[in-house]
């Protein structure tokens, strides 16, 4: 695979750049509660980062999933934006990439409109935003924009990087632990984004030798 020398870093959104747990739990409980299903935050936490329809399908009959997903997305814009915050290091890493003449991508399983609303709310301004992509599907967007590495908290994010044949950097701010991220293909696993800022030049050099 031929790679550009430009630094192009892709990021997942939920629990990678932003702490969205409260909003996601609130909207899932709202949506499922309207259909007579009670769920706890502990049940929902492991599901953060996976496609919405898959998560709803774990609690609802198949014929209710699409309407529930539509209800969730409408509720998300009302209930989930305000409690969402940027994770430590998010602004710093975007700034550091731009200072190096690089580009920042956000590639998420969340729909693109919601991704943009969240990013605007927390004051993050990437160069590229792509939604409705999960796991290996993210690799299509990463390749289209010549991404050089992908950062995420979910095993699906590491599978995306592996499929795109780029460096995968896992962060431990989401539901998946070090072993899970490495088993999915992570080249490195960090506590969070501050550690990525500190090692950005190192990773940039390493990817040129891959």
PDB file of C-alpha atoms in Angstrom:
ATOM      1  CA  UNK A   1       0.000   0.000   0.000  1.00  0.00           C
ATOM      2  CA  UNK A   2       1.448   3.385  -1.001  1.00  0.00           C
ATOM      3  CA  UNK A   3       1.186   5.993   1.738  1.00  0.00           C
ATOM      4  CA  UNK A   4       1.395   9.749   1.619  1.00  0.00           C
ATOM      5  CA  UNK A   5       4.045  11.489   3.750  1.00  0.00           C
ATOM      6  CA  UNK A   6       1.324  13.796   5.124  1.00  0.00           C
ATOM      7  CA  UNK A   7       0.165  13.058   8.646  1.00  0.00           C
ATOM      8  CA  UNK A   8      -3.546  12.166   8.430  1.00  0.00           C
ATOM      9  CA  UNK A   9      -4.953  10.888  11.707  1.00  0.00           C
ATOM     10  CA  UNK A  10      -8.390   9.343  11.956  1.00  0.00           C
ATOM     11  CA  UNK A  11     -10.315   9.212  15.222  1.00  0.00           C
ATOM     12  CA  UNK A  12     -13.394   7.448  16.452  1.00  0.00           C
ATOM     13  CA  UNK A  13     -15.801   9.809  18.243  1.00  0.00           C
ATOM     14  CA  UNK A  14     -17.568   8.270  21.256  1.00  0.00           C
ATOM     15  CA  UNK A  15     -15.212   7.575  24.163  1.00  0.00           C
ATOM     16  CA  UNK A  16     -12.197   8.400  21.995  1.00  0.00           C
ATOM     17  CA  UNK A  17     -12.543  12.151  21.452  1.00  0.00           C
ATOM     18  CA  UNK A  18     -15.615  12.760  23.612  1.00  0.00           C
ATOM     19  CA  UNK A  19     -17.133  11.367  26.804  1.00  0.00           C
ATOM     20  CA  UNK A  20     -20.653  10.625  25.629  1.00  0.00           C
ATOM     21  CA  UNK A  21     -21.655   7.973  28.145  1.00  0.00           C
ATOM     22  CA  UNK A  22     -24.294   9.990  29.981  1.00  0.00           C
ATOM     23  CA  UNK A  23     -26.079  11.064  26.804  1.00  0.00           C
ATOM     24  CA  UNK A  24     -25.999   7.637  25.205  1.00  0.00           C
ATOM     25  CA  UNK A  25     -27.339   5.934  28.324  1.00  0.00           C
ATOM     26  CA  UNK A  26     -30.020   8.601  28.691  1.00  0.00           C
ATOM     27  CA  UNK A  27     -31.217   8.127  25.118  1.00  0.00           C
ATOM     28  CA  UNK A  28     -31.113   4.335  25.202  1.00  0.00           C
ATOM     29  CA  UNK A  29     -33.101   4.274  28.432  1.00  0.00           C
ATOM     30  CA  UNK A  30     -35.579   6.769  26.984  1.00  0.00           C
ATOM     31  CA  UNK A  31     -36.017   4.797  23.753  1.00  0.00           C
ATOM     32  CA  UNK A  32     -36.231   1.364  25.331  1.00  0.00           C
ATOM     33  CA  UNK A  33     -38.357   2.599  28.223  1.00  0.00           C
ATOM     34  CA  UNK A  34     -41.024   3.763  25.785  1.00  0.00           C
ATOM     35  CA  UNK A  35     -41.190   0.138  24.652  1.00  0.00           C
ATOM     36  CA  UNK A  36     -41.406  -1.324  28.151  1.00  0.00           C
ATOM     37  CA  UNK A  37     -37.762  -2.341  28.457  1.00  0.00           C
ATOM     38  CA  UNK A  38     -35.715  -1.292  31.492  1.00  0.00           C
ATOM     39  CA  UNK A  39     -31.912  -1.245  31.162  1.00  0.00           C
ATOM     40  CA  UNK A  40     -29.138  -0.114  33.490  1.00  0.00           C
ATOM     41  CA  UNK A  41     -26.083   1.969  32.684  1.00  0.00           C
ATOM     42  CA  UNK A  42     -23.971  -1.102  33.496  1.00  0.00           C
ATOM     43  CA  UNK A  43     -25.767  -3.083  30.782  1.00  0.00           C
ATOM     44  CA  UNK A  44     -25.293  -0.333  28.225  1.00  0.00           C
ATOM     45  CA  UNK A  45     -21.666   0.615  28.881  1.00  0.00           C
ATOM     46  CA  UNK A  46     -20.136  -2.384  27.020  1.00  0.00           C
ATOM     47  CA  UNK A  47     -22.231  -1.512  23.952  1.00  0.00           C
ATOM     48  CA  UNK A  48     -20.914   2.026  23.449  1.00  0.00           C
ATOM     49  CA  UNK A  49     -19.305   2.326  20.040  1.00  0.00           C
ATOM     50  CA  UNK A  50     -21.249  -0.431  18.281  1.00  0.00           C
ATOM     51  CA  UNK A  51     -23.919   0.300  15.622  1.00  0.00           C
ATOM     52  CA  UNK A  52     -27.175   1.592  17.107  1.00  0.00           C
ATOM     53  CA  UNK A  53     -29.411  -0.947  15.383  1.00  0.00           C
ATOM     54  CA  UNK A  54     -27.268  -3.816  16.663  1.00  0.00           C
ATOM     55  CA  UNK A  55     -27.484  -2.500  20.211  1.00  0.00           C
ATOM     56  CA  UNK A  56     -31.245  -2.008  20.070  1.00  0.00           C
ATOM     57  CA  UNK A  57     -31.618  -5.460  18.540  1.00  0.00           C
ATOM     58  CA  UNK A  58     -30.228  -6.937  21.728  1.00  0.00           C
ATOM     59  CA  UNK A  59     -33.298  -5.698  23.632  1.00  0.00           C
ATOM     60  CA  UNK A  60     -36.122  -5.459  21.084  1.00  0.00           C
ATOM     61  CA  UNK A  61     -37.849  -7.700  18.524  1.00  0.00           C
ATOM     62  CA  UNK A  62     -36.504  -7.214  15.010  1.00  0.00           C
ATOM     63  CA  UNK A  63     -39.674  -5.525  13.759  1.00  0.00           C
ATOM     64  CA  UNK A  64     -39.292  -2.735  16.366  1.00  0.00           C
ATOM     65  CA  UNK A  65     -35.621  -1.936  15.809  1.00  0.00           C
ATOM     66  CA  UNK A  66     -35.824   0.540  12.919  1.00  0.00           C
ATOM     67  CA  UNK A  67     -38.531   2.705  14.507  1.00  0.00           C
ATOM     68  CA  UNK A  68     -36.665   2.614  17.794  1.00  0.00           C
ATOM     69  CA  UNK A  69     -33.476   3.718  16.022  1.00  0.00           C
ATOM     70  CA  UNK A  70     -35.329   6.648  14.461  1.00  0.00           C
ATOM     71  CA  UNK A  71     -36.701   7.595  17.890  1.00  0.00           C
ATOM     72  CA  UNK A  72     -33.246   7.341  19.450  1.00  0.00           C
ATOM     73  CA  UNK A  73     -31.663   9.610  16.845  1.00  0.00           C
ATOM     74  CA  UNK A  74     -34.357  12.235  17.347  1.00  0.00           C
ATOM     75  CA  UNK A  75     -33.982  12.039  21.116  1.00  0.00           C
ATOM     76  CA  UNK A  76     -30.185  12.198  20.887  1.00  0.00           C
ATOM     77  CA  UNK A  77     -30.209  15.737  19.575  1.00  0.00           C
ATOM     78  CA  UNK A  78     -32.506  16.796  22.447  1.00  0.00           C
ATOM     79  CA  UNK A  79     -31.081  14.801  25.342  1.00  0.00           C
ATOM     80  CA  UNK A  80     -27.485  13.778  24.679  1.00  0.00           C
ATOM     81  CA  UNK A  81     -25.577  16.754  23.327  1.00  0.00           C
ATOM     82  CA  UNK A  82     -25.482  18.935  26.451  1.00  0.00           C
ATOM     83  CA  UNK A  83     -23.841  16.361  28.795  1.00  0.00           C
ATOM     84  CA  UNK A  84     -21.192  15.355  26.237  1.00  0.00           C
ATOM     85  CA  UNK A  85     -17.708  16.704  26.910  1.00  0.00           C
ATOM     86  CA  UNK A  86     -14.332  16.527  25.177  1.00  0.00           C
ATOM     87  CA  UNK A  87     -12.044  13.931  26.709  1.00  0.00           C
ATOM     88  CA  UNK A  88      -8.708  15.068  28.168  1.00  0.00           C
ATOM     89  CA  UNK A  89      -6.213  15.738  25.395  1.00  0.00           C
ATOM     90  CA  UNK A  90      -8.787  15.962  22.597  1.00  0.00           C
ATOM     91  CA  UNK A  91      -8.208  19.625  21.808  1.00  0.00           C
ATOM     92  CA  UNK A  92      -4.466  19.257  22.288  1.00  0.00           C
ATOM     93  CA  UNK A  93      -4.109  16.357  19.856  1.00  0.00           C
ATOM     94  CA  UNK A  94      -6.152  18.065  17.135  1.00  0.00           C
ATOM     95  CA  UNK A  95      -4.048  21.188  17.587  1.00  0.00           C
ATOM     96  CA  UNK A  96      -0.801  19.186  17.512  1.00  0.00           C
ATOM     97  CA  UNK A  97      -1.730  17.458  14.258  1.00  0.00           C
ATOM     98  CA  UNK A  98      -2.671  20.740  12.604  1.00  0.00           C
ATOM     99  CA  UNK A  99       0.539  22.386  13.830  1.00  0.00           C
ATOM    100  CA  UNK A 100       2.453  19.624  12.028  1.00  0.00           C
ATOM    101  CA  UNK A 101       0.604  20.386   8.798  1.00  0.00           C
ATOM    102  CA  UNK A 102      -1.521  17.286   9.131  1.00  0.00           C
ATOM    103  CA  UNK A 103      -5.227  16.576   8.802  1.00  0.00           C
ATOM    104  CA  UNK A 104      -7.734  15.238  11.307  1.00  0.00           C
ATOM    105  CA  UNK A 105     -10.551  12.840  10.422  1.00  0.00           C
ATOM    106  CA  UNK A 106     -13.457  11.686  12.561  1.00  0.00           C
ATOM    107  CA  UNK A 107     -14.960   8.399  11.375  1.00  0.00           C
ATOM    108  CA  UNK A 108     -17.823   7.139  13.526  1.00  0.00           C
ATOM    109  CA  UNK A 109     -20.672   4.640  13.659  1.00  0.00           C
ATOM    110  CA  UNK A 110     -22.919   7.547  14.665  1.00  0.00           C
ATOM    111  CA  UNK A 111     -24.795   9.312  11.859  1.00  0.00           C
ATOM    112  CA  UNK A 112     -22.842  12.182  10.339  1.00  0.00           C
ATOM    113  CA  UNK A 113     -25.239  14.927  11.385  1.00  0.00           C
ATOM    114  CA  UNK A 114     -25.050  13.915  15.054  1.00  0.00           C
ATOM    115  CA  UNK A 115     -21.259  13.660  14.793  1.00  0.00           C
ATOM    116  CA  UNK A 116     -21.061  17.243  13.530  1.00  0.00           C
ATOM    117  CA  UNK A 117     -23.416  18.527  16.234  1.00  0.00           C
ATOM    118  CA  UNK A 118     -21.327  16.850  18.952  1.00  0.00           C
ATOM    119  CA  UNK A 119     -18.063  18.187  17.530  1.00  0.00           C
ATOM    120  CA  UNK A 120     -19.474  21.705  17.328  1.00  0.00           C
ATOM    121  CA  UNK A 121     -20.734  21.439  20.917  1.00  0.00           C
ATOM    122  CA  UNK A 122     -17.312  20.495  22.293  1.00  0.00           C
ATOM    123  CA  UNK A 123     -15.402  22.850  19.995  1.00  0.00           C
ATOM    124  CA  UNK A 124     -13.458  20.285  17.961  1.00  0.00           C
ATOM    125  CA  UNK A 125     -12.934  21.048  14.266  1.00  0.00           C
ATOM    126  CA  UNK A 126     -11.616  18.163  12.202  1.00  0.00           C
ATOM    127  CA  UNK A 127     -10.951  18.385   8.485  1.00  0.00           C
ATOM    128  CA  UNK A 128     -13.080  15.375   7.538  1.00  0.00           C
ATOM    129  CA  UNK A 129     -16.232  13.938   9.155  1.00  0.00           C
ATOM    130  CA  UNK A 130     -17.729  10.583   8.193  1.00  0.00           C
ATOM    131  CA  UNK A 131     -20.637   8.789   9.854  1.00  0.00           C
ATOM    132  CA  UNK A 132     -22.538   5.498   9.659  1.00  0.00           C
ATOM    133  CA  UNK A 133     -19.301   3.495   9.508  1.00  0.00           C
ATOM    134  CA  UNK A 134     -18.340   0.663  11.858  1.00  0.00           C
ATOM    135  CA  UNK A 135     -15.320  -1.622  12.065  1.00  0.00           C
ATOM    136  CA  UNK A 136     -14.134  -2.717   8.618  1.00  0.00           C
ATOM    137  CA  UNK A 137     -16.501  -0.234   6.928  1.00  0.00           C
ATOM    138  CA  UNK A 138     -14.393   2.584   8.373  1.00  0.00           C
ATOM    139  CA  UNK A 139     -11.438   1.378   6.334  1.00  0.00           C
ATOM    140  CA  UNK A 140     -13.125   2.579   3.135  1.00  0.00           C
ATOM    141  CA  UNK A 141     -13.154   6.181   4.382  1.00  0.00           C
ATOM    142  CA  UNK A 142      -9.671   5.902   5.869  1.00  0.00           C
ATOM    143  CA  UNK A 143      -8.281   4.772   2.532  1.00  0.00           C
ATOM    144  CA  UNK A 144     -10.179   7.431   0.583  1.00  0.00           C
ATOM    145  CA  UNK A 145      -8.428  10.144   2.587  1.00  0.00           C
ATOM    146  CA  UNK A 146      -4.996   8.456   2.826  1.00  0.00           C
ATOM    147  CA  UNK A 147      -5.146   8.142   6.608  1.00  0.00           C
ATOM    148  CA  UNK A 148      -1.842   7.209   8.190  1.00  0.00           C
ATOM    149  CA  UNK A 149      -3.199   6.003  11.534  1.00  0.00           C
ATOM    150  CA  UNK A 150      -6.547   5.458  13.269  1.00  0.00           C
ATOM    151  CA  UNK A 151      -7.242   6.025  16.966  1.00  0.00           C
ATOM    152  CA  UNK A 152     -10.129   4.415  18.804  1.00  0.00           C
ATOM    153  CA  UNK A 153     -11.378   2.819  22.005  1.00  0.00           C
ATOM    154  CA  UNK A 154     -13.185  -0.144  20.458  1.00  0.00           C
ATOM    155  CA  UNK A 155     -12.030  -3.439  18.986  1.00  0.00           C
ATOM    156  CA  UNK A 156     -13.939  -2.500  15.838  1.00  0.00           C
ATOM    157  CA  UNK A 157     -11.680   0.542  15.482  1.00  0.00           C
ATOM    158  CA  UNK A 158      -8.587  -1.636  15.528  1.00  0.00           C
ATOM    159  CA  UNK A 159     -10.137  -3.908  12.907  1.00  0.00           C
ATOM    160  CA  UNK A 160     -10.730  -0.791  10.804  1.00  0.00           C
ATOM    161  CA  UNK A 161      -7.064   0.180  11.005  1.00  0.00           C
ATOM    162  CA  UNK A 162      -5.915  -3.346  10.221  1.00  0.00           C
ATOM    163  CA  UNK A 163      -8.230  -3.532   7.196  1.00  0.00           C
ATOM    164  CA  UNK A 164      -6.974  -0.154   5.955  1.00  0.00           C
ATOM    165  CA  UNK A 165      -3.387  -1.372   6.523  1.00  0.00           C
ATOM    166  CA  UNK A 166      -2.487   1.587   8.720  1.00  0.00           C
ATOM    167  CA  UNK A 167      -1.314   1.957  12.314  1.00  0.00           C
ATOM    168  CA  UNK A 168      -4.018   1.303  14.909  1.00  0.00           C
ATOM    169  CA  UNK A 169      -3.757   3.159  18.221  1.00  0.00           C
ATOM    170  CA  UNK A 170      -6.066   2.006  20.984  1.00  0.00           C
ATOM    171  CA  UNK A 171      -7.076   4.192  23.931  1.00  0.00           C
ATOM    172  CA  UNK A 172      -8.398   2.871  27.229  1.00  0.00           C
ATOM    173  CA  UNK A 173     -11.132   5.482  27.664  1.00  0.00           C
ATOM    174  CA  UNK A 174     -13.876   3.203  26.348  1.00  0.00           C
ATOM    175  CA  UNK A 175     -15.320  -0.203  27.238  1.00  0.00           C
ATOM    176  CA  UNK A 176     -12.511  -2.370  25.800  1.00  0.00           C
ATOM    177  CA  UNK A 177      -9.358  -3.246  27.700  1.00  0.00           C
ATOM    178  CA  UNK A 178      -5.744  -3.535  26.561  1.00  0.00           C
ATOM    179  CA  UNK A 179      -5.958  -7.244  25.739  1.00  0.00           C
ATOM    180  CA  UNK A 180      -9.147  -6.826  23.700  1.00  0.00           C
ATOM    181  CA  UNK A 181      -7.707  -3.947  21.676  1.00  0.00           C
ATOM    182  CA  UNK A 182      -4.442  -5.776  20.998  1.00  0.00           C
ATOM    183  CA  UNK A 183      -6.269  -8.959  20.001  1.00  0.00           C
ATOM    184  CA  UNK A 184      -8.220  -6.877  17.459  1.00  0.00           C
ATOM    185  CA  UNK A 185      -4.987  -5.590  15.915  1.00  0.00           C
ATOM    186  CA  UNK A 186      -3.851  -2.525  17.899  1.00  0.00           C
ATOM    187  CA  UNK A 187      -0.214  -1.617  17.295  1.00  0.00           C
ATOM    188  CA  UNK A 188      -0.130   0.445  20.493  1.00  0.00           C
ATOM    189  CA  UNK A 189      -2.525   0.922  23.410  1.00  0.00           C
ATOM    190  CA  UNK A 190      -2.449   4.161  25.416  1.00  0.00           C
ATOM    191  CA  UNK A 191      -4.231   5.354  28.548  1.00  0.00           C
ATOM    192  CA  UNK A 192      -5.719   8.264  26.596  1.00  0.00           C
ATOM    193  CA  UNK A 193      -5.135  11.147  24.224  1.00  0.00           C
ATOM    194  CA  UNK A 194      -2.544  13.016  26.324  1.00  0.00           C
ATOM    195  CA  UNK A 195      -0.200  10.080  25.759  1.00  0.00           C
ATOM    196  CA  UNK A 196      -0.884  10.275  22.023  1.00  0.00           C
ATOM    197  CA  UNK A 197       0.105  13.950  21.965  1.00  0.00           C
ATOM    198  CA  UNK A 198       3.387  13.065  23.645  1.00  0.00           C
ATOM    199  CA  UNK A 199       4.147  10.284  21.142  1.00  0.00           C
ATOM    200  CA  UNK A 200       2.692  11.760  17.967  1.00  0.00           C
ATOM    201  CA  UNK A 201       6.061  12.334  16.276  1.00  0.00           C
ATOM    202  CA  UNK A 202       7.214   8.842  17.241  1.00  0.00           C
ATOM    203  CA  UNK A 203       4.133   7.262  15.691  1.00  0.00           C
ATOM    204  CA  UNK A 204       4.448   9.455  12.632  1.00  0.00           C
ATOM    205  CA  UNK A 205       7.976   8.173  12.034  1.00  0.00           C
ATOM    206  CA  UNK A 206       6.994   4.575  12.757  1.00  0.00           C
ATOM    207  CA  UNK A 207       4.200   4.498  10.195  1.00  0.00           C
ATOM    208  CA  UNK A 208       6.630   5.571   7.453  1.00  0.00           C
ATOM    209  CA  UNK A 209       8.591   2.360   8.006  1.00  0.00           C
ATOM    210  CA  UNK A 210       5.580   0.036   7.837  1.00  0.00           C
TER     211      UNK A 210
END
